[in-house]
Coordinates of C-alpha atoms in Angstrom, one line a residue:
X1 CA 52.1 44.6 24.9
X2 CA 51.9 42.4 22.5
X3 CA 50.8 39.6 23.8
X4 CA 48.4 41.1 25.4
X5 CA 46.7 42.6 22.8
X6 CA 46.5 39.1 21.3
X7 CA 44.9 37.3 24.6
X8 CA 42.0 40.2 24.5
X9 CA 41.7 39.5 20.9
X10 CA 40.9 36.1 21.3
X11 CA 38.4 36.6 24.5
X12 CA 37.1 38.7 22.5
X13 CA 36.4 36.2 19.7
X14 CA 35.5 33.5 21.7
X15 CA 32.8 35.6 23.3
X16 CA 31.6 36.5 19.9
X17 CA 31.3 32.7 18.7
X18 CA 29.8 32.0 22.4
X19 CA 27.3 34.9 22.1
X20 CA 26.1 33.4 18.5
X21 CA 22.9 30.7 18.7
X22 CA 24.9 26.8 17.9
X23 CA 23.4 25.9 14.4
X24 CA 20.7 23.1 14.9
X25 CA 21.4 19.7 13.0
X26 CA 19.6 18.8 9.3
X27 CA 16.7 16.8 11.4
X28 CA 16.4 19.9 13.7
X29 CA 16.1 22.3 11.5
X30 CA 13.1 19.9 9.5
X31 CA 11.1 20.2 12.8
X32 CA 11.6 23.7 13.9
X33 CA 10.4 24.6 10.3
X34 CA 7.3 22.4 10.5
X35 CA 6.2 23.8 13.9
X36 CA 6.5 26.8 12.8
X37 CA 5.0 26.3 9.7
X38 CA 1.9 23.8 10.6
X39 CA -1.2 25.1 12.6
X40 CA -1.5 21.3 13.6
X41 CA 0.7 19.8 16.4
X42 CA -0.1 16.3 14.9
X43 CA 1.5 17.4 11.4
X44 CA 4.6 18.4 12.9
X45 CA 5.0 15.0 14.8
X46 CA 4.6 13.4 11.9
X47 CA 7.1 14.9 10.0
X48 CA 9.5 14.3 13.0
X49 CA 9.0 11.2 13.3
X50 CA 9.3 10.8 9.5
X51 CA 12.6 11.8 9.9
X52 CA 13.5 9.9 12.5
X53 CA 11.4 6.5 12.7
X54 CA 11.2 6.6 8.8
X55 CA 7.4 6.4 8.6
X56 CA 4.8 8.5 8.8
X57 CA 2.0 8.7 11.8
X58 CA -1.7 8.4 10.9
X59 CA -3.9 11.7 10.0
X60 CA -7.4 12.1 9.9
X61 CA -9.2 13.1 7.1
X62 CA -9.6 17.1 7.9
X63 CA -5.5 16.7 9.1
X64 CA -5.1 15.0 5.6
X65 CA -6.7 17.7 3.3
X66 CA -5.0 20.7 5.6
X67 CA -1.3 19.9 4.1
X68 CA -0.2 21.1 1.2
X69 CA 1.4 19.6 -1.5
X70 CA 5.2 20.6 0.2
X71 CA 4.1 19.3 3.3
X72 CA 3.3 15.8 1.7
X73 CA 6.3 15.4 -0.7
X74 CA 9.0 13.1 0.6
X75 CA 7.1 12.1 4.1
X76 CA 5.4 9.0 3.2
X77 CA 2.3 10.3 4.3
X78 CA 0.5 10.2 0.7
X79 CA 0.7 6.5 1.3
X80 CA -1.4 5.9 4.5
X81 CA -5.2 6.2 4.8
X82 CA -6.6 8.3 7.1
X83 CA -7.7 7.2 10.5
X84 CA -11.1 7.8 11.9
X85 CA -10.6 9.3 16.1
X86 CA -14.3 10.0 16.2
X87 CA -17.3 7.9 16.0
X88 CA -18.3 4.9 17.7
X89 CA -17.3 1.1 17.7
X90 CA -20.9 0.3 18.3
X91 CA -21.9 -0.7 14.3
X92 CA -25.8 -0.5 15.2
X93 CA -24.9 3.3 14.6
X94 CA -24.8 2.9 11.2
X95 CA -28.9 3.5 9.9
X96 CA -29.7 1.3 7.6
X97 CA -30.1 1.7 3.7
X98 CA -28.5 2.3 0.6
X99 CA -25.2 4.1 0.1
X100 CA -22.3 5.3 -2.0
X101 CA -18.6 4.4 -0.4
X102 CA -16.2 7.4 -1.9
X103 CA -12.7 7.9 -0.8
X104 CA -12.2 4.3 -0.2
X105 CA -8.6 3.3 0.8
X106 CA -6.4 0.3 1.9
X107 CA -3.2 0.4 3.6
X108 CA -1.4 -2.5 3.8
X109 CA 0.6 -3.1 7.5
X110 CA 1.7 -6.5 6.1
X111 CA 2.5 -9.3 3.3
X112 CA 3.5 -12.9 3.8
X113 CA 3.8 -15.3 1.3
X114 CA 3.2 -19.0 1.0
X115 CA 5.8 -20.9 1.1
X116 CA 6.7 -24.9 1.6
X117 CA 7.7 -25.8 5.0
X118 CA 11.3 -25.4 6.3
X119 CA 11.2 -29.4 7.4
X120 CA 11.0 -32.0 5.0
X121 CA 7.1 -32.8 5.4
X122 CA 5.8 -29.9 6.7
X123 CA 2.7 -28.1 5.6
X124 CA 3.0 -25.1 3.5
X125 CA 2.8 -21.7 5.1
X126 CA 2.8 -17.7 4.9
X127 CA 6.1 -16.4 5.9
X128 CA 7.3 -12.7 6.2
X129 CA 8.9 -11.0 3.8
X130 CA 10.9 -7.7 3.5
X131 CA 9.0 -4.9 1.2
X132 CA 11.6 -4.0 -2.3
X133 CA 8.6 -1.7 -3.1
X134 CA 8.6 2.5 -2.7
X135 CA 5.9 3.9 -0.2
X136 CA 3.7 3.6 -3.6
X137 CA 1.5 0.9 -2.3
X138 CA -1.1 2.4 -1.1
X139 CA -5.0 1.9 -2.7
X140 CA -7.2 5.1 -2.5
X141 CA -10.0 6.9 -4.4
X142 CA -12.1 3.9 -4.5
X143 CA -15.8 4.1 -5.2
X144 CA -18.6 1.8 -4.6
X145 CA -22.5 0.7 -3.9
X146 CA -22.4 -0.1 0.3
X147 CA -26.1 -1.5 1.1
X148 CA -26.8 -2.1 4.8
X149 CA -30.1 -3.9 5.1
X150 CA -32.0 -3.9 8.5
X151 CA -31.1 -7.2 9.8
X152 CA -27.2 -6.1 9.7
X153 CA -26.2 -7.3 6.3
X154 CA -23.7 -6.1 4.1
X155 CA -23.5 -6.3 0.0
X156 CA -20.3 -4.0 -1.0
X157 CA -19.3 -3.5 -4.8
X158 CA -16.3 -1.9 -6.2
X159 CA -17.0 0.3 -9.1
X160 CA -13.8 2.7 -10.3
X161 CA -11.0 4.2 -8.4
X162 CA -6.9 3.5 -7.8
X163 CA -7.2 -0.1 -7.4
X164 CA -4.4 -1.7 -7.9
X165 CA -0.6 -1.1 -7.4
X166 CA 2.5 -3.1 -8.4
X167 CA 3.9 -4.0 -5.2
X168 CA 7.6 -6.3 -4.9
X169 CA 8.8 -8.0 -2.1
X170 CA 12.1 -10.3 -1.0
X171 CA 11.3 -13.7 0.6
X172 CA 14.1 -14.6 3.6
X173 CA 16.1 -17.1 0.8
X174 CA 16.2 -13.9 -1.8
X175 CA 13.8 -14.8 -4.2
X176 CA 11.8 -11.7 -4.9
X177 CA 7.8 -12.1 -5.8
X178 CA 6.0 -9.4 -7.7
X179 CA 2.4 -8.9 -7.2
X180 CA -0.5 -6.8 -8.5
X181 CA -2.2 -5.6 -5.1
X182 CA -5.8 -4.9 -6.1
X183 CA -9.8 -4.9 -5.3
X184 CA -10.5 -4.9 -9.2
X185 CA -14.3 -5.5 -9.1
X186 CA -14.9 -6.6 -5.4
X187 CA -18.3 -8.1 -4.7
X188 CA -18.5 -8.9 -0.8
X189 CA -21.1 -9.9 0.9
X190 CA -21.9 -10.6 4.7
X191 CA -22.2 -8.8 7.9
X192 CA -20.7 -5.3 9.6
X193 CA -18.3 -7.6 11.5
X194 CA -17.0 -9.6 8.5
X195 CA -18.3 -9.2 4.9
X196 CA -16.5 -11.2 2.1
X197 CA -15.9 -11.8 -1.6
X198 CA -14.3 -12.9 -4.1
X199 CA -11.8 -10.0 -7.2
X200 CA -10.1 -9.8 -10.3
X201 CA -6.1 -10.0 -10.3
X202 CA -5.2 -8.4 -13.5
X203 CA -2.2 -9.9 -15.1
X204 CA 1.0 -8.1 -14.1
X205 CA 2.0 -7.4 -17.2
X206 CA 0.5 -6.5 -20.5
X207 CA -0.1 -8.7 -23.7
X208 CA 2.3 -6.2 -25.7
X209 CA 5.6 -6.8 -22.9
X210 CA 8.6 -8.4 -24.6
X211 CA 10.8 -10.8 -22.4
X212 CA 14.7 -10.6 -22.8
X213 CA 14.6 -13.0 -25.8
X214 CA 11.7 -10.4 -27.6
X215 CA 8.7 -12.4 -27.4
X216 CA 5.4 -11.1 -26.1
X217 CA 1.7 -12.0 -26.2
X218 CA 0.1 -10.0 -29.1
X219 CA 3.9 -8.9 -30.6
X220 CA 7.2 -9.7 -31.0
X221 CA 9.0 -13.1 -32.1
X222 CA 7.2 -16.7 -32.0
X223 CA 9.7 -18.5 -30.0
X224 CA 13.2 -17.7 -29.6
X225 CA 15.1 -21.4 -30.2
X226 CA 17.8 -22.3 -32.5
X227 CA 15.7 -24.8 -34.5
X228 CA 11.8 -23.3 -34.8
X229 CA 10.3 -27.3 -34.7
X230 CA 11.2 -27.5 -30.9
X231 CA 9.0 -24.3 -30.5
X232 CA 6.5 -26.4 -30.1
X233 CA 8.1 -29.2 -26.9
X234 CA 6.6 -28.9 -23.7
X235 CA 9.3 -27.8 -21.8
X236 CA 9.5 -24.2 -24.2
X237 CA 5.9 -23.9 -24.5
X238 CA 5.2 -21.9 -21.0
X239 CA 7.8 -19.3 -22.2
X240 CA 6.8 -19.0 -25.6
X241 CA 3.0 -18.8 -25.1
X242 CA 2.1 -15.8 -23.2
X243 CA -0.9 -15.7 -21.2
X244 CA -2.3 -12.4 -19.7
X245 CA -5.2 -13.9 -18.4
X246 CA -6.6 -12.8 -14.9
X247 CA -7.0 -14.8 -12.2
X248 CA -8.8 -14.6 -8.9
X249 CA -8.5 -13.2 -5.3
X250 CA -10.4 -13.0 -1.7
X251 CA -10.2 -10.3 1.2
X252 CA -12.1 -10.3 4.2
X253 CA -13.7 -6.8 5.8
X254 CA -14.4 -5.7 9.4
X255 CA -16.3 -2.6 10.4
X256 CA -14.5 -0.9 13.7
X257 CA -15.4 1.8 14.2
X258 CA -18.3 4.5 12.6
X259 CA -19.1 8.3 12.5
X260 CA -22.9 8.2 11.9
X261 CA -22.5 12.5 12.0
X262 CA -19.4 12.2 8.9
X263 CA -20.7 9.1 7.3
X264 CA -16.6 8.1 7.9
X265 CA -15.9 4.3 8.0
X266 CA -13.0 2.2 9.0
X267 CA -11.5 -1.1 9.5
X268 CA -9.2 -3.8 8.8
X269 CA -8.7 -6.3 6.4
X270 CA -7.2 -9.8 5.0
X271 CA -7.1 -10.6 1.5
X272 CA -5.1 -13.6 -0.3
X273 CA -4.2 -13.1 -4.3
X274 CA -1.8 -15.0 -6.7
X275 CA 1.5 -13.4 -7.3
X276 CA 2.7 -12.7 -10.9
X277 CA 2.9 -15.5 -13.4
X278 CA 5.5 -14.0 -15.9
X279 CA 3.1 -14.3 -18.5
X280 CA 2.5 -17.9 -17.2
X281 CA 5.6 -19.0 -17.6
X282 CA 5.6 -20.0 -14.1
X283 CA 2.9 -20.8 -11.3
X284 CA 1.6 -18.0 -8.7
X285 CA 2.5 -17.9 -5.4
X286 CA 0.0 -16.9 -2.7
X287 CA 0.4 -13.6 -1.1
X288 CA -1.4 -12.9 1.5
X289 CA -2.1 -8.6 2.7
X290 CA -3.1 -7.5 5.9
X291 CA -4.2 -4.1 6.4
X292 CA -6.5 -1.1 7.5
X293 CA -9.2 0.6 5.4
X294 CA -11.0 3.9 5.2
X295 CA -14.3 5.2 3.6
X296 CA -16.5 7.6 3.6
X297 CA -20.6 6.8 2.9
X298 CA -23.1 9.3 1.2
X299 CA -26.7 8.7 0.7

């Protein structure tokens, strides 16, 4: 009697935890919440594949300013630029004349840095490297003057905006290269399929940063040596001398693809900058960025 009573007790359990819905796994759960949450299909495979590619799919701009600020946190999606769908590639859409560039952005795809050859004699040359930076990389907000004159010209000037972002990353040997990624005060010049121009690469860091040993450009000690006459030698001047002076980039532009109805604008771009100089203690490094862009033009 017993024993029975204990058999139907546990078919009678076991049809109980068989009759209850399995409990769906963390990355699951993350997308049955985002489809249900999200008028947009294309949000919610961007959010799965987030979870498990670890990088967020392009938006477009309307996608873009549907999410909310939930929606963004933690996806990586604050750090891509949006991505024009519509429009045409043929760039003798674009009327000509004189207009304003808002909502500029850059999003880098890649960084290489210049390096000597592997051989003994061979030429220097831009090898991959592996990004120590967050997903904080991203330039956006960027305003401008965009002239198109009738013959196909382009004259492009950066103004104000995000434009510039501390960016690190580890060559394959280990040595890590810190860089300023910026446009600061772009003038470019040229044509719809490649327009040019030379930028500003602030210093990395300020006049008023103290090294390890406490000296800085406009505070802290002199020199930091046992006796203060070999301040002066060649070999200690670099470190003690700071120097936060700027120094000089290039990028390259091409137009893909235009919305003459949205005024929307995008492309890709190259640019090559020096790296960071500690103070110019030592030389730069060339690091080379390739990427996509986005902007939007207003008359």
């Amino acid at each position: 009697m017993a024993a029975t009573m204990m058999r139907s007790a546990k078919l009678s359990a076991a049809s109980r935890a068989s009759a209850r819905p399995s409990r769906p796994t963390r990355a699951t759960a993350v997308v049955v919440k985002a489809q249900q949450n999200f008028a947009q299909k294309a949000v919610a495979a961007v959010l799965a594949s987030t979870l498990l590619a670890g990088s967020a799919s392009a938006l477009t701009y309307d996608e873009l300013q549907g999410l909310t600020y939930l929606q963004v946190k933690g996806s990586g999606i604050a750090n891509t630029c949006p991505v024009l769908e519509s429009g045409s590639s043929d760039l003798k859409d674009l009327v000509p004349g004189d207009y304003q560039i808002q909502k500029f952005c850059l999003e880098p795809t890649s960084f290489t840095v210049k390096e000597e050859g592997q051989f003994k004699g061979a030429e220097e040359e831009f090898v991959k490297t592996k990004l120590m930076t967050r997903l904080t990389y991203t330039l956006d907000e960027i305003s401008g003057s965009f002239k198109v004159g009738n013959d196909g010209s382009v004259a492009f000037k950066e103004k104000d905006g995000i434009d510039y972002a501390a960016v690190t990353v580890q060559l394959p040997g280990g040595e890590r290269v810190a860089f300023l990624f910026t446009i600061k005060q772009l003038e470019a010049t040229g044509t719809l399929d490649s327009f040019s121009g030379d930028f500003t690469v602030p210093s990395y860091r300020g006049s008023s940063f103290l090294d390890p040993k406490g000296r800085g450009g406009s505070t802290g000690y002199d020199n930091a040596v046992a006796l203060p006459a070999r301040a002066d030698s060649e070999e200690l001047m670099k470190e003690n001398v700071k120097q936060t002076k700027a120094l000089k980039g290039s990028a390259v532009f091409s137009v893909a693809k235009i919305d003459a109805i949205t005024g929307e604008i995008a492309g890709v771009f190259e640019s090559i900058q020096p790296s960071d100089t500690d103070l110019g203690a030592k030389a730069p490094k060339d690091v080379k960025i390739t990427g996509l862009w986005y902007g939007q033009l207003i008359k």
